[in-house]
Coordinates of C-alpha atoms in Angstrom, one line a residue:
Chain A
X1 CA 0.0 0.0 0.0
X2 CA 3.2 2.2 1.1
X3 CA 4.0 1.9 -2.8
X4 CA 1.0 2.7 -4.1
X5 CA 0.6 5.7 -2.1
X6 CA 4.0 7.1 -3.1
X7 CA 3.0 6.6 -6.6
X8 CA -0.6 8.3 -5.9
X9 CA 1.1 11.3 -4.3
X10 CA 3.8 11.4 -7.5
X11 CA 0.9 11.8 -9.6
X12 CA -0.8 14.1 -7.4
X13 CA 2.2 16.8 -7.1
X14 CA 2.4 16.5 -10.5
X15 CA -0.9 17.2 -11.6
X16 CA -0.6 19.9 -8.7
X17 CA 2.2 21.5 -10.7
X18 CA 0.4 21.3 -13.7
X19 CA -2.3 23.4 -12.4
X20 CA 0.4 26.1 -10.2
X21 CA 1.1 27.1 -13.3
X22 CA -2.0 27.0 -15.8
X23 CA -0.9 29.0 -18.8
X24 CA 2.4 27.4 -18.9
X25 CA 1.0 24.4 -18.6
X26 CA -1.2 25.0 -21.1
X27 CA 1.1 26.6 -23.8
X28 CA 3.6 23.5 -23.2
X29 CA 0.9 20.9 -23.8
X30 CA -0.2 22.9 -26.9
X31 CA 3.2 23.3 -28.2
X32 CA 3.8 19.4 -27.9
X33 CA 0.0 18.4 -29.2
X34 CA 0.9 20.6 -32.6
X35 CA 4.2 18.7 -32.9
X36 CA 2.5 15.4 -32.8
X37 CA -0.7 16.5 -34.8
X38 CA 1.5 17.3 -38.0
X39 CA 2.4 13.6 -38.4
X40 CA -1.1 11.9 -37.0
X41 CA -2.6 14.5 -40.0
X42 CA -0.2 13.3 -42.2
X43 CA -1.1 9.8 -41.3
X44 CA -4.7 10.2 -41.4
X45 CA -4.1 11.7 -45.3
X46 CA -2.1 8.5 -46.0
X47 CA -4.8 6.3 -44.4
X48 CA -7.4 8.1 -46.4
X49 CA -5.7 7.9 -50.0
X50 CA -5.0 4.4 -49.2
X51 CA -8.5 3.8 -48.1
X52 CA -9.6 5.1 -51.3
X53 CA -7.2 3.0 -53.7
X54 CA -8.4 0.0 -52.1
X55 CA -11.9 1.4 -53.5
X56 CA -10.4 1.0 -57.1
X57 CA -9.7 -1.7 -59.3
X58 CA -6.4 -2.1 -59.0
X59 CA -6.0 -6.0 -60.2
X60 CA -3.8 -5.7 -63.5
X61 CA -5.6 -5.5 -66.9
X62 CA -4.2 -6.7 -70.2
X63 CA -6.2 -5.1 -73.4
X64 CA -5.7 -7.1 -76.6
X65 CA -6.9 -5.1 -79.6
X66 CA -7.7 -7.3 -82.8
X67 CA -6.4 -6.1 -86.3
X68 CA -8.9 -3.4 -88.0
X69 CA -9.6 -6.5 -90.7
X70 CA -10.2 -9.2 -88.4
X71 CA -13.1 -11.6 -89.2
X72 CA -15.1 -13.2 -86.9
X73 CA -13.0 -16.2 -86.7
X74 CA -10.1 -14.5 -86.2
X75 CA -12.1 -12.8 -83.0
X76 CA -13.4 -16.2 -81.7
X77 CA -9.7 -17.6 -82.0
X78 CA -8.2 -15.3 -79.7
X79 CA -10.8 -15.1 -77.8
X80 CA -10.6 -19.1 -76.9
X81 CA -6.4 -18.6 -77.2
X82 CA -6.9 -15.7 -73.8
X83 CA -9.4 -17.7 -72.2
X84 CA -6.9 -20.9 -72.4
X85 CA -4.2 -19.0 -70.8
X86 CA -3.9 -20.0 -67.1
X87 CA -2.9 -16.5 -65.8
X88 CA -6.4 -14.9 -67.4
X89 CA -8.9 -14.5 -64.9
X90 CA -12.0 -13.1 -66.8
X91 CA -12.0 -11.8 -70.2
X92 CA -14.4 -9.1 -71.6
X93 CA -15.1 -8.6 -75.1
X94 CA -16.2 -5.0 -76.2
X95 CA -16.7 -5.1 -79.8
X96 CA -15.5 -2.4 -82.6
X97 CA -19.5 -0.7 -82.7
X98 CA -19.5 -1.3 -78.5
X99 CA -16.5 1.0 -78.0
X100 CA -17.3 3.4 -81.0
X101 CA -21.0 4.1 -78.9
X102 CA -19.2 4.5 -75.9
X103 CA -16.7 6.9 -76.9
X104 CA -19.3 8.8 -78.3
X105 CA -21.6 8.7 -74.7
X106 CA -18.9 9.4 -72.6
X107 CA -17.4 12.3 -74.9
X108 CA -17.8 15.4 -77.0
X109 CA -16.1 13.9 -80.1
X110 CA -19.7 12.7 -81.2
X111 CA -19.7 15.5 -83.9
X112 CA -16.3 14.2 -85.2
X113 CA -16.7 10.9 -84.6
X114 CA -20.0 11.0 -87.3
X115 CA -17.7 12.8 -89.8
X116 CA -15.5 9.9 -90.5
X117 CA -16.6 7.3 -92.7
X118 CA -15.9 4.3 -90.8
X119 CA -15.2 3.4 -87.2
X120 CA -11.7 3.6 -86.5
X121 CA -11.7 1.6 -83.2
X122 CA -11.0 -2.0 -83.5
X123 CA -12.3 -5.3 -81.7
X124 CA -10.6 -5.3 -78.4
X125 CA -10.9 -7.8 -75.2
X126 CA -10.1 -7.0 -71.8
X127 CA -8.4 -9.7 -69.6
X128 CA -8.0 -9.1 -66.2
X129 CA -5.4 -11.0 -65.0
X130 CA -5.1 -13.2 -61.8
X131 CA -1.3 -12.3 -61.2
X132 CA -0.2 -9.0 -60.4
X133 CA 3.8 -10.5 -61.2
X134 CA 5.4 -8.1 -63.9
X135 CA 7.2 -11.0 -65.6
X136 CA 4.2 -13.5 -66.0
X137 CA 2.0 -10.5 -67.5
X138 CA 5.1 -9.5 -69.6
X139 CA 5.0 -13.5 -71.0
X140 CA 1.2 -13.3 -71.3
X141 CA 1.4 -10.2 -73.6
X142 CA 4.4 -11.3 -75.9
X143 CA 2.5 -14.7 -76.7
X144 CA -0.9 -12.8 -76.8
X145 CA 1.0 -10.4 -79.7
X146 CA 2.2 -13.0 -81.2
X147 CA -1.9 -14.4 -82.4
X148 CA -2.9 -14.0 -85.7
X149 CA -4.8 -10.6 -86.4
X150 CA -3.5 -9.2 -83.0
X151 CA -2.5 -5.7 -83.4
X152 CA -1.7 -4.4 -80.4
X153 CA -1.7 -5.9 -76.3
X154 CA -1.4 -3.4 -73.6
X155 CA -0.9 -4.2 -69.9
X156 CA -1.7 -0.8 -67.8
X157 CA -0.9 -2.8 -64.7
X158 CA 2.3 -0.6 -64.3
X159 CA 0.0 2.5 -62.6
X160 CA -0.7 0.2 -60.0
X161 CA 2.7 -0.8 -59.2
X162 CA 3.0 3.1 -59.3
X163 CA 0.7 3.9 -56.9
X164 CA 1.7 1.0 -54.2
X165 CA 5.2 2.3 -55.0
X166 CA 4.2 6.3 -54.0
X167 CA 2.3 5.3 -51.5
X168 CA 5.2 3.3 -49.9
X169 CA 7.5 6.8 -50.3
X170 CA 4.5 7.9 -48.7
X171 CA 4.9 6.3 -45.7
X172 CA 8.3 6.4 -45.4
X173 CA 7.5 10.6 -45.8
X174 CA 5.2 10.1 -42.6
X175 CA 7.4 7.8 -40.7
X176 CA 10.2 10.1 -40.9
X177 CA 7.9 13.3 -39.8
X178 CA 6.9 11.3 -37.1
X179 CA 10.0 9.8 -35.9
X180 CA 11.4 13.8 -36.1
X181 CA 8.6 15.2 -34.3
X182 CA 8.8 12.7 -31.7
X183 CA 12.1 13.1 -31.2
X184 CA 11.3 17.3 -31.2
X185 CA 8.6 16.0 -28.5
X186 CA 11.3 14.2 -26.4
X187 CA 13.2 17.2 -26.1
X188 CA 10.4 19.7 -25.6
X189 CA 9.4 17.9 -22.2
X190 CA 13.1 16.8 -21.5
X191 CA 14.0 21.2 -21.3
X192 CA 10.5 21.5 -19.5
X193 CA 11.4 19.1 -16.6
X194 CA 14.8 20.4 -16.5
X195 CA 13.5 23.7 -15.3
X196 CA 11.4 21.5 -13.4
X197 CA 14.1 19.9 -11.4
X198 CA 16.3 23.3 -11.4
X199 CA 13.2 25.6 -9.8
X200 CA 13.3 22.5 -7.1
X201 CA 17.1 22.2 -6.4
X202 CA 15.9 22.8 -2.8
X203 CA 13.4 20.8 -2.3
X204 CA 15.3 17.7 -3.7
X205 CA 18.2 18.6 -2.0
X206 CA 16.6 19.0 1.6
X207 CA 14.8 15.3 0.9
X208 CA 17.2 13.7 -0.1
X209 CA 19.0 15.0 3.2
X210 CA 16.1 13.3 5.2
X211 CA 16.1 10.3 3.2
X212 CA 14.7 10.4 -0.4
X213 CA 16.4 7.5 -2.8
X214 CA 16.7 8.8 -6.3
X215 CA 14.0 6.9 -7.5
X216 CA 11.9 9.0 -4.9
X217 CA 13.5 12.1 -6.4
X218 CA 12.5 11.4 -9.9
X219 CA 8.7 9.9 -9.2
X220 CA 6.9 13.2 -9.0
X221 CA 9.2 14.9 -12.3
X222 CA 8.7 11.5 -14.0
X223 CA 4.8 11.3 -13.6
X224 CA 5.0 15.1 -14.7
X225 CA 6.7 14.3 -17.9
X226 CA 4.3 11.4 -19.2
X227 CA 1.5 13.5 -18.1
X228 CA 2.6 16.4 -19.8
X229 CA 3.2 13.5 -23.0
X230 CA 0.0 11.9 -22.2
X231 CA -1.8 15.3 -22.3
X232 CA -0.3 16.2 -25.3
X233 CA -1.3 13.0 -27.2
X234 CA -5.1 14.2 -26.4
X235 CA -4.7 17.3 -27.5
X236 CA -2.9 16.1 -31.0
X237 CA -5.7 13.9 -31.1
X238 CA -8.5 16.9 -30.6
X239 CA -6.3 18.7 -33.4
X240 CA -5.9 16.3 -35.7
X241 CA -9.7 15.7 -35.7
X242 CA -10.7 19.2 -36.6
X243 CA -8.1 19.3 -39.5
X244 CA -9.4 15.8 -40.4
X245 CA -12.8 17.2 -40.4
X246 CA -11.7 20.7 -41.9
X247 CA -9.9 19.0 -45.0
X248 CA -12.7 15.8 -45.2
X249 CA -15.4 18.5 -46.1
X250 CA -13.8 19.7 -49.1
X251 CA -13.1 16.2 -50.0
X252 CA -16.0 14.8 -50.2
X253 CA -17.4 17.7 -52.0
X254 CA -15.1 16.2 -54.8
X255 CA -16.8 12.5 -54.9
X256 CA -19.3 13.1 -58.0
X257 CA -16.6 13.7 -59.9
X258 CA -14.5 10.4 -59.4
X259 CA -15.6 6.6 -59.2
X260 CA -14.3 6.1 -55.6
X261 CA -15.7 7.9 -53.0
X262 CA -13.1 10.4 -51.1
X263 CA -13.5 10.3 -47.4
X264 CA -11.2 11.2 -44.4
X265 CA -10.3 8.2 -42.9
X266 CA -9.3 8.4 -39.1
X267 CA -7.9 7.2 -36.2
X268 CA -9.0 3.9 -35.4
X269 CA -9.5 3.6 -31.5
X270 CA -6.4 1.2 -31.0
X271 CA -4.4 4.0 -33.0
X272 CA -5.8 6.7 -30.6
X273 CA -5.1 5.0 -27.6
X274 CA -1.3 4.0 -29.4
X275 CA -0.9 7.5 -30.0
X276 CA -1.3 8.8 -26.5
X277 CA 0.5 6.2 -24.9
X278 CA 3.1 6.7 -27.1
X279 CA 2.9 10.4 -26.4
X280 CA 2.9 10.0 -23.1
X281 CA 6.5 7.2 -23.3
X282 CA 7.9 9.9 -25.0
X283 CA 7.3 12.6 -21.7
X284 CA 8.3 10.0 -19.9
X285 CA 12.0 9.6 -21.7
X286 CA 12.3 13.4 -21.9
X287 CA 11.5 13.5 -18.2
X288 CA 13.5 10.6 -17.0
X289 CA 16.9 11.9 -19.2
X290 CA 16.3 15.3 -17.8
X291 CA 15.7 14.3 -14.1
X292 CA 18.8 11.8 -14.5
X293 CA 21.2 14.8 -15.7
X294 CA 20.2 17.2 -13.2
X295 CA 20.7 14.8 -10.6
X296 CA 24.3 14.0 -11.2
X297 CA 25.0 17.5 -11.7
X298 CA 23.3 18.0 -8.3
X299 CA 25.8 15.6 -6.8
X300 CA 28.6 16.7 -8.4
X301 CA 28.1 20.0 -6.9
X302 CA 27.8 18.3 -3.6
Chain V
X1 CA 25.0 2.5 17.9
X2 CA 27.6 4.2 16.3
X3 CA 30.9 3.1 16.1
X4 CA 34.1 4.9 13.9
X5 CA 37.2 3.2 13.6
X6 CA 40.1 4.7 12.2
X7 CA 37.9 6.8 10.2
X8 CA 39.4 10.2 7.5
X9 CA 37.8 12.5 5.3
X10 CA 39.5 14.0 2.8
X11 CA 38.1 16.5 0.6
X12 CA 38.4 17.2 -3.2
X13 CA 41.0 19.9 -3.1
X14 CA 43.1 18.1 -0.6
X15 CA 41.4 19.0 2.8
X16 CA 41.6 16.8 5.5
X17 CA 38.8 17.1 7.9
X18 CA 39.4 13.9 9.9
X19 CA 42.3 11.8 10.4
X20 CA 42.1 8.6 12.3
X21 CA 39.3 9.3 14.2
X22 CA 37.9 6.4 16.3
X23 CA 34.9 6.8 18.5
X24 CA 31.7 4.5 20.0
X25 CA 29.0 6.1 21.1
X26 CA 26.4 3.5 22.6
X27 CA 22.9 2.9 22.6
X28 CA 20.9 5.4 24.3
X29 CA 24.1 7.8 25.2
X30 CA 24.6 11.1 24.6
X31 CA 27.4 12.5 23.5
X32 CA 28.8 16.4 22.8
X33 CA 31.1 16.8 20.4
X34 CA 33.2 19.8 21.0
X35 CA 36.4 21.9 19.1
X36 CA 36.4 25.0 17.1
X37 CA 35.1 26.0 14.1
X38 CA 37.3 23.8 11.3
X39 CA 37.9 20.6 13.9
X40 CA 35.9 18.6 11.7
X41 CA 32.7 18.1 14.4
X42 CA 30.3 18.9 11.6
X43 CA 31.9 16.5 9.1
X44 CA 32.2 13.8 12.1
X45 CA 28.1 14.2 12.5
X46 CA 27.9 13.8 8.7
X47 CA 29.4 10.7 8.0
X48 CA 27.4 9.2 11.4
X49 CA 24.1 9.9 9.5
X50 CA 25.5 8.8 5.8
X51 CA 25.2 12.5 4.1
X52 CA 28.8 12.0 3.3
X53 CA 30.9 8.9 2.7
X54 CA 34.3 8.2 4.8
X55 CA 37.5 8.3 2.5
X56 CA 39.2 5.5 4.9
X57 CA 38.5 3.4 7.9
X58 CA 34.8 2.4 8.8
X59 CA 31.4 3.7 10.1
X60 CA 29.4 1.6 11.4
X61 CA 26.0 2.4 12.2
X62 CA 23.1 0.3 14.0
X63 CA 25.6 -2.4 12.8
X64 CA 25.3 -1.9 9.0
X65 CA 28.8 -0.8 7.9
X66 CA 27.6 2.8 5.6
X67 CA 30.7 2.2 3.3
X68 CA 29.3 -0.9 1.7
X69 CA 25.3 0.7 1.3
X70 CA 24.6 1.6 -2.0
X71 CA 23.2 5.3 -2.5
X72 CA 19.7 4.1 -2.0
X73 CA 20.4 2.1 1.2
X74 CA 22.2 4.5 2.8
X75 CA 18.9 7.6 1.8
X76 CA 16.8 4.8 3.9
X77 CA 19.2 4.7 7.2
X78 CA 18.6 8.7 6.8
X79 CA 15.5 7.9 7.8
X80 CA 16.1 6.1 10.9
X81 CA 18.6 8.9 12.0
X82 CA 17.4 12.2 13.1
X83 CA 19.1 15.5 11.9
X84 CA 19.5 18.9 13.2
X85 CA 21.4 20.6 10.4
X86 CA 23.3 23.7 11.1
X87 CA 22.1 25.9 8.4
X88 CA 18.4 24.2 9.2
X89 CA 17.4 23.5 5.6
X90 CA 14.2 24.0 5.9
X91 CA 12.0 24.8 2.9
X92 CA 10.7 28.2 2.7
X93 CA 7.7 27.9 0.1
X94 CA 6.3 25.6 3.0
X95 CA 4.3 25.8 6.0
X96 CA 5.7 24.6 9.3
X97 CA 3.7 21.9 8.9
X98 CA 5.0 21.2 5.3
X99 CA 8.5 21.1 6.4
X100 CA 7.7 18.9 9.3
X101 CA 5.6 16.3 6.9
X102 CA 8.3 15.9 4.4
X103 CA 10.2 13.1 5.7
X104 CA 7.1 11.0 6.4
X105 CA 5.8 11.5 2.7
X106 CA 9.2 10.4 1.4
X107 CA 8.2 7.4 3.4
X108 CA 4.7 7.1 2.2
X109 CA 3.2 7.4 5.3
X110 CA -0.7 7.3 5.2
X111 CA -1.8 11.0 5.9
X112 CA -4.1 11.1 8.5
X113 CA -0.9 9.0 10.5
X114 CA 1.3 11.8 9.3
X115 CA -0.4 14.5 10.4
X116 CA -1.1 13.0 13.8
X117 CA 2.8 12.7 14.2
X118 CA 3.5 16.2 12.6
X119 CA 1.6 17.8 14.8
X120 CA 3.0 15.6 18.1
X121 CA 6.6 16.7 17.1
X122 CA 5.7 20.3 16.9
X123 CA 3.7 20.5 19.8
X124 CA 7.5 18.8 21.5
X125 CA 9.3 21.9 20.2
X126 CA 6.7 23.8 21.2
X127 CA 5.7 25.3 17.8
X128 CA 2.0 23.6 17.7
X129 CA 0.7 27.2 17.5
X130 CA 2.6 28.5 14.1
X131 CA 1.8 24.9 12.0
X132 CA 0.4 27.3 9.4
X133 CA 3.5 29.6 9.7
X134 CA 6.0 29.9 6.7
X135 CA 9.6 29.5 7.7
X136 CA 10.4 33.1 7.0
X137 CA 8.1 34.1 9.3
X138 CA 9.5 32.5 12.3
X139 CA 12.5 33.2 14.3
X140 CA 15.8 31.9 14.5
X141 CA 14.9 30.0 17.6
X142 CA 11.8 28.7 16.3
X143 CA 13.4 27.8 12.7
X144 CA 16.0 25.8 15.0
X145 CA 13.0 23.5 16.9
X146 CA 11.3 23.4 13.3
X147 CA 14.4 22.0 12.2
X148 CA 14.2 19.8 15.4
X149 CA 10.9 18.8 14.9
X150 CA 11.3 17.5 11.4
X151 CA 14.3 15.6 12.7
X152 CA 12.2 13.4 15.4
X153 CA 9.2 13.0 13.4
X154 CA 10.3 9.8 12.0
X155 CA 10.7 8.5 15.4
X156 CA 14.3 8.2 15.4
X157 CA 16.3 6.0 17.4
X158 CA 19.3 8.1 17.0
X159 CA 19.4 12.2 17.0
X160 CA 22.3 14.1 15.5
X161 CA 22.7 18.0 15.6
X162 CA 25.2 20.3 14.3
X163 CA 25.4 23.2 16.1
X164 CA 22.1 23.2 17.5
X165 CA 22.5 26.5 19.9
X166 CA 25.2 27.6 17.5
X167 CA 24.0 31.2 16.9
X168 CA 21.1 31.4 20.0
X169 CA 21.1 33.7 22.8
X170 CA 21.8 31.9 26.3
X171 CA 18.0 31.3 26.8
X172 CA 17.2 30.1 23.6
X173 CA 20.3 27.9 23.9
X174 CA 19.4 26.3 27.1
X175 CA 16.3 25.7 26.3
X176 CA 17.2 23.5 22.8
X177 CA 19.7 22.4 25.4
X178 CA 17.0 20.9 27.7
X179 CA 15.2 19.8 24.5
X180 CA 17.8 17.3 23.4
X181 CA 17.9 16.4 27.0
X182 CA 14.5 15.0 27.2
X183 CA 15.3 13.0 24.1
X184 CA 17.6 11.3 25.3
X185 CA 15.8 10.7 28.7
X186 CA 13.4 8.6 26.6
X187 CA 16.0 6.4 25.4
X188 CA 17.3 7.7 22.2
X189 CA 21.0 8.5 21.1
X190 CA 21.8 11.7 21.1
X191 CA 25.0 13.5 19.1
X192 CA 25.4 16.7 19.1
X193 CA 28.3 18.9 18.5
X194 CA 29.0 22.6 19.6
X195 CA 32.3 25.1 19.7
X196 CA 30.5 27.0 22.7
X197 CA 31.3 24.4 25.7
X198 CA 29.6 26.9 28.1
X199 CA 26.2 26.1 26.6
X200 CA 26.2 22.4 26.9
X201 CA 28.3 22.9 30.2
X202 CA 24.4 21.8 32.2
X203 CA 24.0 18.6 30.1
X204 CA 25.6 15.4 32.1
X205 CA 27.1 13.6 29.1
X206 CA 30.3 12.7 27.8
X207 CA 32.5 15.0 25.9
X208 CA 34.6 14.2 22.8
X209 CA 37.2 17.6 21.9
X210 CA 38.1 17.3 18.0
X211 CA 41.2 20.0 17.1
X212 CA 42.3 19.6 13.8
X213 CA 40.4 16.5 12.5
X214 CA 41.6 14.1 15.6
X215 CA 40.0 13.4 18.9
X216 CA 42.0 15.3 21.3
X217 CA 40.3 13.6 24.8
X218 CA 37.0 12.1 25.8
X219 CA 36.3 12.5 29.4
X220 CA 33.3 11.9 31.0
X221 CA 31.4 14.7 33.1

């Protein structure tokens, strides 16, 4: 009970410091929850693009387009020669007067589309494939090509590696914001408790003369670093919300115009709760660094 | 209780402050500790309580040797061993009671228990009255029982104070005098030291002179 007590009153001075000094306190906390809100906004916008590529279809398609002259035959034939190929998971065939309608639905080239005198666009199937692995598409393609009255195979699978590749950099972009700002965070609470400790030279002197250990020492400074983390976390939390929110209407306001819908994704409640524990670790390194300096400097005075 | 045996102290910068020194003070005794200013009496009464370390020889206290404690074994024998610090270091953002408490929350005590024995060792030194009373606003005399008061509130078997009537007009002095006394009427060990013989010259206890860092006699009076 003797331990628990000591670890109540720890928390007790140092929530009693916290509030001898409310605007301090206050600016401190808000100067540490900005520092982490950058990179848990930055995260959130990562989450969310990611969230929204998942949306798309991002399985690798292979387009075969058939030879302006192809017959009928021809079309069957590579139509059974796709559909043979182990790596081909569906195929679609959109015929020459298929893709000439839909060009001219989905565009504003009707009025030169009707001014040529025959439709320029050729047969073409769509395979989407069941392997996303560059080489095994690349084999696909070159045999595909190779069919009679082929003309052309495209595989526009590389946007996807694109995207999974930026979105990796992305990440890494994040990680390293976070890991700095963390690291800014450390520091932030390691000069607070610093002054901490030097305002009480005193007071830690005087018990330590009546028999205070240096764990004793460091309790209450200790507690009033991870509190001053832990409160931080919160209020990087609070921020990061209204930004969410801030930038998420905007977003959505530019759904209509794409397939997958836009939306802020946030925190998930095991994040939040990671994040301010984590916050409130990182008070408690700053704290525990600071206090451990001081007091060998303390004793080195002695 | 307290046993030195060939004990020094040297100082960074080369000063001796004790050399050789070998003393026993037993249970329940009480012992002045006299010399002028630079004998080494405040330096003796450190090293008894384990503020300071001996540079040779050994201190044994209660029977633990204090050379071989680690740092946080020897902060909890501090609290076993009262201490009447010369210089009082008291904490003047704090109430009376405050400074008298401070011990016993470094110990964890439960705080109704601690305020029960705060207020017993002020009402011993007399200063029951000014609980609510910032250091600053007490006099020396009183700052000297505060000090005292923080000393026995841990219930201390052993009581060691530097000075205590150091700077105390003769009535002040005899009565700290008389308060030490009644300490060690009760049964605990009480060392104290002083470079004014005339104000302990009441007290029936023995007396150990110190010149230059070395006992010069003990005699008992």
């Amino acid at each position: 009970m003797t331990w628990l007590r000591l670890h109540l009153d720890a928390v007790g001075d140092a929530l009693r410091r916290l509030a001898s000094q409310p605007f301090a306190s206050l600016v401190s906390i808000a100067v540490l929850g900005v520092a982490l809100a950058l990179p848990v906004v930055a995260a959130v916008l990562m989450k969310s693009v990611g969230a929204t590529a998942a949306g798309l279809d991002t399985e690798p398609h292979v387009s075969v387009y058939m030879a302006l002259d192809a017959a009928p035959e021809d079309v069957r034939r590579v139509e059974g020669a796709l559909r043979a190929q182990p790596d081909a998971a569906a195929v679609k065939f959109v015929s020459r007067a298929q893709a000439l309608a839909e060009l001219q639905s989905t565009t504003h080239l009707a009025d030169v589309l009707a001014s040529l005198d025959r439709n320029p666009l050729p047969d073409a199937f769509t395979v989407r494939m069941r392997t996303s692995d560059a080489d095994r598409i690349a084999a696909a393609r070159a045999a595909w090509s190779r069919l009679p009255k082929v003309d052309q195979v495209a595989a526009d699978f590389e946007w996807s590696q694109h995207l999974a590749r930026w979105a990796r950099f992305g990440e890494r972009v994040v990680l390293a914001i976070g890991l700095l700002l963390a690291g800014a965070v450390a520091f932030i609470v390691a000069h607070l408790i610093r002054l901490q400790v030097l305002t009480r030279r005193d007071e830690i002197e005087v018990s330590q003369l009546v028999g205070a250990t240096a764990a004793d020492v460091r309790r209450p400074f200790l507690y009033h670093g991870a509190l001053e983390g832990l409160f931080a976390g919160a209020a990087a939390l609070g921020l990061a919300a209204l930004v969410a929110a801030w930038i998420g209407s905007e977003l959505s306001a530019l759904t209509p115009s794409y397939a997958a819908e836009l939306k802020v994704v946030f925190l998930s409640p095991a994040e939040r709760a990671a994040l301010v524990a984590g916050a409130a670790a990182l008070g408690l390194l700053g704290a525990w660094t600071a206090v451990a300096r001081e007091l060998r400097r303390f004793a080195a005075d002695r | 209780m307290i046993r030195f045996s060939a004990v020094t102290k040297r100082y960074p910068g080369g000063l001796e402050a004790l050399r050789g020194v070998t003393l026993e003070v037993a249970e329940g005794e009480m012992v002045a500790i006299t010399g002028h200013s630079g004998a080494g009496k405040s330096t003796l009464l450190k090293l008894a309580a384990g503020l300071e370390r001996a540079s040779g020889g050994t201190v044994l206290v209660q029977g633990q040797n204090l050379g071989s404690l680690g740092e946080a074994s020897l902060a909890v024998l501090r609290r076993r061993i009262g201490f009447v610090f010369q210089d009082h270091k008291l904490l003047y953002d704090r109430s009376a009671f405050e400074n008298v408490a401070l011990p016993l929350r470094i110990c964890g005590f439960p705080r109704e228990e601690a305020a029960r024995r705060v207020r017993a060792a002020l009402a011993k030194v007399g200063l029951l009255a000014r609980e609510k009373a910032m250091p600053v606003a007490l006099s020396g005399g009183e700052q000297q029982r505060l000090c005292i008061a923080r000393a026995i509130v841990n219930r201390p078997m052993v009581l060691i104070a530097d000075e205590p009537t150091g700077n105390l007009d003769a009535d002040y002095a005899r009565a700290i005098v008389d308060l030490f006394d009644s300490f060690h009427q009760v049964g605990v060990t009480v060392l104290l030291s002083t470079h004014d013989e005339a104000s302990v010259a009441r007290l029936r206890c023995r007396r150990v002179a110190l010149a230059a860092g070395a006992v010069l006699k003990a005699a008992a009076a």
